Amino acid sequence: MDLKDRIAVITGATGGLGSTLTRELAAHGLHLALLGNNAAKLEMLAKSLSLPESRLFTHNVNLLDLPETKSTAEAILAKFGQIDILLHVVGGWTGGKTLFDAPAEDLAFMLNQHVWTSFHVIQAFVPHMVKNHWGRVIMITSPSGVRPSAKSGLYAAGKAGQEALMLTLSQELKNTGVTANLLQARTIDVKREKVSAPSPDNSAWTTPEEMSAAILFLLSDEAAAINGAKLPMFGSYS
Ligand SMILES: NC(=O)c1ccc[n+]([C@@H]2O[C@H](COP(=O)([O-])OP(=O)(O)OC[C@H]3O[C@@H](n4cnc5c(N)ncnc54)[C@H](OP(=O)(O)O)[C@@H]3O)[C@@H](O)[C@H]2O)c1
């Protein structure tokens, strides 16, 4: 099947990376199920795409709620008949405090955003791909997940948990036709400062366009053998 006939679910579609990714996939002709947390932002994004109704589904959903996430998957199936691609680009960051000072609710927030939403989308969407013997699951992580710096422990714990889920998933998907891969970014350069104001500080940042290009490759049939990868997209930063 041509990529343009595929059905892609994008969570966090209105976010910094999600909105660029949505536009790139729309330009490549895919059918899009855009999920967000804010109906007004989602409507604005949908309008800006000028896609025919037959290629677009939008839905406001709290991915911390598993039944809601599963019923969203059913609604997408009712609209498009299948789900081929899951791009989970929901995020959030909190940090700047040592483990002695960080409030417990900040840890809960990071585990919610990175671990629980990932667990829920895997449970809600991936079984439908396995049933069709083709699928792509992609999430975004950070080098902090394996090498945390001081005062970033809560975010690092979230990303480490998300990575563990994805790497486990890649093992469980062997020989199913579905792959699960991660892209690793340090900072997503939403304002394109790497281009407009280059500096040693932002040289290892990654633009949403660079991330979208790597994702488009991972979606292709030529990438069918790539499973369980963690693509480092932060240049020579160490
Ligand atoms: N930004 C970076 O520098 C960076 C670096 C490394 C990795 N990453 C990762 O890259 C991915 C994309 O990052 P980003 O900066 O583009 O994210 P972002 O701008 O923070 O966008 C997150 C999106 O997720 C939505 N969202 C948040 N909680 C949700 C929930 N419970 N249910 C449904 N939707 C929810 C938000 O909706 P609302 O706005 O409506 O709340 C927003 O659209 C994330 O996984 C992030 O951790 C980012």
Short mmCIF file of C-alpha atoms and ligand atoms in Angstrom, two decimals:
data_model
loop_
_atom_site.label_atom_id
_atom_site.label_comp_id
_atom_site.label_asym_id
_atom_site.label_seq_id
_atom_site.Cartn_x
_atom_site.Cartn_y
_atom_site.Cartn_z
CA MET A 1 0.00 0.00 0.00
CA ASP A 2 1.22 3.47 -0.84
CA LEU A 3 2.10 5.69 2.15
CA LYS A 4 -0.55 8.17 1.03
CA ASP A 5 -3.27 5.60 1.65
CA ARG A 6 -2.15 4.99 5.22
CA ILE A 7 -4.07 6.12 8.29
CA ALA A 8 -1.87 7.96 10.79
CA VAL A 9 -2.85 8.82 14.37
CA ILE A 10 -0.94 11.82 15.71
CA THR A 11 -1.27 12.48 19.45
CA GLY A 12 -0.21 15.91 20.69
CA ALA A 13 -0.99 17.12 17.15
CA THR A 14 -1.20 20.77 18.21
CA GLY A 15 2.17 20.71 20.00
CA GLY A 16 5.54 22.08 18.90
CA LEU A 17 6.54 18.99 16.93
CA GLY A 18 3.01 17.65 16.38
CA SER A 19 1.82 20.60 14.31
CA THR A 20 4.78 20.46 11.89
CA LEU A 21 4.53 16.69 11.66
CA THR A 22 0.82 17.01 10.89
CA ARG A 23 1.52 19.43 8.04
CA GLU A 24 4.30 17.23 6.59
CA LEU A 25 2.12 14.12 6.64
CA ALA A 26 -0.80 16.04 5.16
CA ALA A 27 1.51 17.17 2.33
CA HIS A 28 2.50 13.54 1.73
CA GLY A 29 -1.16 12.63 1.28
CA LEU A 30 -1.81 10.53 4.38
CA HIS A 31 -5.18 10.24 6.11
CA LEU A 32 -4.89 11.87 9.52
CA ALA A 33 -6.48 11.27 12.93
CA LEU A 34 -5.37 14.26 14.99
CA LEU A 35 -5.69 14.00 18.75
CA GLY A 36 -5.32 16.90 21.14
CA ASN A 37 -6.17 18.16 24.57
CA ASN A 38 -7.66 21.50 23.56
CA ALA A 39 -10.61 21.64 21.16
CA ALA A 40 -9.99 25.23 20.02
CA LYS A 41 -6.32 24.59 19.13
CA LEU A 42 -7.27 21.38 17.35
CA GLU A 43 -9.93 23.13 15.30
CA MET A 44 -7.49 25.86 14.29
CA LEU A 45 -4.91 23.29 13.20
CA ALA A 46 -7.51 21.29 11.26
CA LYS A 47 -8.73 24.44 9.45
CA SER A 48 -5.19 25.40 8.46
CA LEU A 49 -4.70 22.08 6.67
CA SER A 50 -7.59 22.50 4.18
CA LEU A 51 -7.96 18.72 3.84
CA PRO A 52 -11.11 17.04 2.53
CA GLU A 53 -13.28 15.54 5.27
CA SER A 54 -12.51 12.07 3.92
CA ARG A 55 -8.85 12.47 4.97
CA LEU A 56 -9.28 14.08 8.37
CA PHE A 57 -10.54 13.10 11.82
CA THR A 58 -9.99 15.27 14.89
CA HIS A 59 -10.74 14.39 18.46
CA ASN A 60 -10.22 15.92 21.85
CA VAL A 61 -9.07 13.23 24.28
CA ASN A 62 -7.34 12.93 27.61
CA LEU A 63 -4.79 10.17 27.01
CA LEU A 64 -4.49 9.67 30.77
CA ASP A 65 -7.90 8.02 30.58
CA LEU A 66 -7.62 4.51 29.12
CA PRO A 67 -11.33 3.93 28.33
CA GLU A 68 -11.45 7.35 26.59
CA THR A 69 -8.32 6.48 24.61
CA LYS A 70 -9.76 3.11 23.58
CA SER A 71 -13.06 4.64 22.50
CA THR A 72 -11.07 7.17 20.43
CA ALA A 73 -9.42 4.23 18.62
CA GLU A 74 -12.88 2.78 17.92
CA ALA A 75 -14.05 6.12 16.53
CA ILE A 76 -11.02 6.27 14.21
CA LEU A 77 -11.72 2.73 13.02
CA ALA A 78 -15.36 3.67 12.40
CA LYS A 79 -14.19 6.58 10.24
CA PHE A 80 -11.25 5.05 8.35
CA GLY A 81 -11.62 1.27 8.78
CA GLN A 82 -8.03 0.78 9.96
CA ILE A 83 -5.12 2.30 11.89
CA ASP A 84 -1.63 2.00 10.37
CA ILE A 85 0.56 4.51 12.16
CA LEU A 86 0.83 5.84 15.72
CA LEU A 87 2.97 8.95 16.26
CA HIS A 88 2.80 9.68 19.97
CA VAL A 89 4.21 13.19 20.43
CA VAL A 90 2.67 14.19 23.74
CA GLY A 91 5.21 15.71 26.09
CA GLY A 92 5.84 18.14 28.89
CA TRP A 93 8.78 19.04 31.08
CA THR A 94 9.33 19.91 34.68
CA GLY A 95 12.69 20.16 36.42
CA GLY A 96 15.24 22.49 37.93
CA LYS A 97 14.97 20.96 41.41
CA THR A 98 17.11 18.34 43.09
CA LEU A 99 15.54 15.03 44.09
CA PHE A 100 15.54 16.32 47.69
CA ASP A 101 13.44 19.35 46.78
CA ALA A 102 11.22 18.14 43.92
CA PRO A 103 7.55 17.82 44.88
CA ALA A 104 6.00 14.37 44.51
CA GLU A 105 3.30 15.78 42.24
CA ASP A 106 5.97 16.80 39.72
CA LEU A 107 7.08 13.18 39.52
CA ALA A 108 3.46 12.10 39.05
CA PHE A 109 3.11 14.68 36.24
CA MET A 110 6.20 13.40 34.41
CA LEU A 111 5.16 9.75 34.78
CA ASN A 112 1.69 10.66 33.55
CA GLN A 113 2.85 12.54 30.47
CA HIS A 114 5.55 10.13 29.37
CA VAL A 115 4.79 6.68 30.82
CA TRP A 116 1.04 6.48 31.30
CA THR A 117 0.02 8.18 28.05
CA SER A 118 2.45 5.88 26.19
CA PHE A 119 1.05 2.78 27.91
CA HIS A 120 -2.51 3.82 27.07
CA VAL A 121 -1.87 4.57 23.39
CA ILE A 122 0.02 1.28 22.99
CA GLN A 123 -2.94 -0.61 24.47
CA ALA A 124 -5.56 1.31 22.49
CA PHE A 125 -3.98 1.49 19.02
CA VAL A 126 -1.27 -1.10 18.45
CA PRO A 127 -3.43 -4.28 18.56
CA HIS A 128 -5.32 -2.95 15.51
CA MET A 129 -2.03 -2.70 13.58
CA VAL A 130 -1.00 -6.21 14.57
CA LYS A 131 -4.33 -7.51 13.28
CA ASN A 132 -3.55 -5.92 9.87
CA HIS A 133 0.07 -7.22 9.79
CA TRP A 134 1.47 -3.72 9.13
CA GLY A 135 2.14 -0.78 11.38
CA ARG A 136 4.54 1.87 12.61
CA VAL A 137 4.79 3.19 16.18
CA ILE A 138 7.09 6.15 16.83
CA MET A 139 7.71 8.15 20.01
CA ILE A 140 10.21 10.86 20.93
CA THR A 141 12.67 10.57 23.76
CA SER A 142 15.70 12.46 25.05
CA PRO A 143 19.30 11.57 25.91
CA SER A 144 18.27 12.41 29.51
CA GLY A 145 16.43 9.09 29.63
CA VAL A 146 19.74 7.24 29.88
CA ARG A 147 22.07 10.02 31.02
CA PRO A 148 20.23 12.43 33.34
CA SER A 149 21.85 15.64 34.44
CA ALA A 150 21.43 17.13 37.93
CA LYS A 151 17.96 18.54 38.59
CA SER A 152 16.37 16.70 35.65
CA GLY A 153 15.61 13.43 37.43
CA LEU A 154 11.82 13.51 37.18
CA TYR A 155 11.79 14.14 33.43
CA ALA A 156 14.54 11.51 33.05
CA ALA A 157 12.44 8.99 34.97
CA GLY A 158 9.50 9.66 32.64
CA LYS A 159 11.61 9.29 29.50
CA ALA A 160 13.39 6.17 30.82
CA GLY A 161 9.99 4.59 31.50
CA GLN A 162 8.68 5.52 28.07
CA GLU A 163 11.80 4.05 26.44
CA ALA A 164 11.42 0.82 28.41
CA LEU A 165 7.84 0.45 27.18
CA MET A 166 8.83 1.09 23.56
CA LEU A 167 11.85 -1.21 23.58
CA THR A 168 9.72 -3.96 25.15
CA LEU A 169 7.03 -3.32 22.55
CA SER A 170 9.58 -3.70 19.74
CA GLN A 171 10.49 -7.15 21.10
CA GLU A 172 6.85 -8.16 21.40
CA LEU A 173 6.15 -7.00 17.83
CA LYS A 174 8.78 -9.22 16.17
CA ASN A 175 7.44 -10.87 12.98
CA THR A 176 4.14 -8.99 13.12
CA GLY A 177 4.83 -6.44 10.35
CA VAL A 178 4.61 -3.67 12.96
CA THR A 179 7.68 -1.77 14.16
CA ALA A 180 8.31 0.45 17.19
CA ASN A 181 11.09 3.05 17.17
CA LEU A 182 12.21 6.11 19.10
CA LEU A 183 13.81 9.37 17.99
CA GLN A 184 16.06 11.03 20.53
CA ALA A 185 16.23 14.85 20.67
CA ARG A 186 17.80 17.10 23.24
CA THR A 187 15.83 20.24 22.34
CA ILE A 188 13.23 20.51 19.61
CA ASP A 189 13.94 23.81 17.91
CA VAL A 190 10.36 24.95 17.51
CA LYS A 191 11.39 28.57 16.80
CA ARG A 192 14.07 27.47 14.26
CA GLU A 193 16.72 29.42 16.22
CA LYS A 194 19.40 27.04 14.98
CA VAL A 195 18.82 28.62 11.56
CA SER A 196 17.86 32.21 12.51
CA ALA A 197 20.40 32.68 15.34
CA PRO A 198 22.99 29.89 15.20
CA SER A 199 25.15 29.48 18.29
CA PRO A 200 27.21 26.75 19.98
CA ASP A 201 24.31 26.37 22.44
CA ASN A 202 21.69 25.52 19.84
CA SER A 203 23.86 23.60 17.37
CA ALA A 204 22.65 20.27 18.80
CA TRP A 205 18.99 21.19 18.67
CA THR A 206 16.73 19.44 16.19
CA THR A 207 14.14 21.21 14.04
CA PRO A 208 10.63 19.79 13.70
CA GLU A 209 11.32 19.46 9.95
CA GLU A 210 14.42 17.30 10.60
CA MET A 211 12.39 15.10 12.93
CA SER A 212 9.54 14.85 10.45
CA ALA A 213 11.93 13.77 7.67
CA ALA A 214 13.32 10.97 9.85
CA ILE A 215 9.80 9.91 10.77
CA LEU A 216 8.73 9.83 7.12
CA PHE A 217 11.61 7.46 6.39
CA LEU A 218 10.64 5.19 9.31
CA LEU A 219 7.09 5.09 7.93
CA SER A 220 8.26 3.81 4.54
CA ASP A 221 8.27 0.16 3.47
CA GLU A 222 12.07 0.49 3.06
CA ALA A 223 12.29 0.88 6.87
CA ALA A 224 10.43 -2.36 7.61
CA ALA A 225 13.57 -3.95 9.08
CA ILE A 226 14.17 -1.12 11.56
CA ASN A 227 12.62 -2.09 14.88
CA GLY A 228 13.65 -1.17 18.42
CA ALA A 229 15.92 1.65 17.24
CA LYS A 230 16.66 4.83 19.16
CA LEU A 231 17.84 7.33 16.58
CA PRO A 232 20.16 9.95 18.12
CA MET A 233 19.18 13.28 16.53
CA PHE A 234 21.28 15.67 18.58
CA GLY A 235 24.43 16.01 16.51
CA SER A 236 27.74 15.93 18.31
CA TYR A 237 26.37 17.07 21.68
CA SER A 238 27.60 14.78 24.39
N1 LIG B 1 10.44 20.04 23.13
C1 LIG B 1 11.63 19.50 23.29
O1 LIG B 1 12.66 20.18 23.33
C2 LIG B 1 11.76 17.98 23.40
C3 LIG B 1 13.03 17.39 23.58
C4 LIG B 1 13.14 16.00 23.64
C5 LIG B 1 11.98 15.22 23.50
N2 LIG B 1 10.77 15.84 23.34
C6 LIG B 1 9.58 15.00 23.19
O2 LIG B 1 9.03 15.22 21.91
C7 LIG B 1 7.61 15.08 21.95
C8 LIG B 1 6.97 16.35 21.41
O3 LIG B 1 7.39 17.44 22.21
P1 LIG B 1 6.72 18.88 22.07
O4 LIG B 1 7.65 19.83 22.75
O5 LIG B 1 6.32 19.11 20.65
O6 LIG B 1 5.44 18.69 22.97
P2 LIG B 1 4.47 19.84 23.42
O7 LIG B 1 4.63 21.08 22.61
O8 LIG B 1 4.58 19.92 24.92
O9 LIG B 1 3.08 19.24 22.99
C9 LIG B 1 2.48 18.32 23.73
C10 LIG B 1 1.10 18.10 23.14
O10 LIG B 1 0.50 17.05 23.86
C11 LIG B 1 -0.80 17.41 24.25
N3 LIG B 1 -1.10 16.74 25.52
C12 LIG B 1 -0.50 16.95 26.72
N4 LIG B 1 -1.06 16.15 27.65
C13 LIG B 1 -2.03 15.43 27.02
C14 LIG B 1 -2.95 14.45 27.43
N5 LIG B 1 -3.02 14.03 28.70
N6 LIG B 1 -3.82 13.93 26.52
C15 LIG B 1 -3.78 14.36 25.23
N7 LIG B 1 -2.92 15.29 24.78
C16 LIG B 1 -2.06 15.81 25.66
C17 LIG B 1 -0.74 18.93 24.39
O11 LIG B 1 -2.02 19.43 24.21
P3 LIG B 1 -2.40 20.87 24.86
O12 LIG B 1 -1.41 21.85 24.39
O13 LIG B 1 -3.75 21.11 24.35
O14 LIG B 1 -2.36 20.64 26.35
C18 LIG B 1 0.19 19.30 23.22
O15 LIG B 1 -0.53 19.41 22.03
C19 LIG B 1 7.28 14.77 23.41
O16 LIG B 1 7.21 13.38 23.62
C20 LIG B 1 8.46 15.34 24.16
O17 LIG B 1 8.67 14.76 25.43
C21 LIG B 1 10.64 17.18 23.29
#
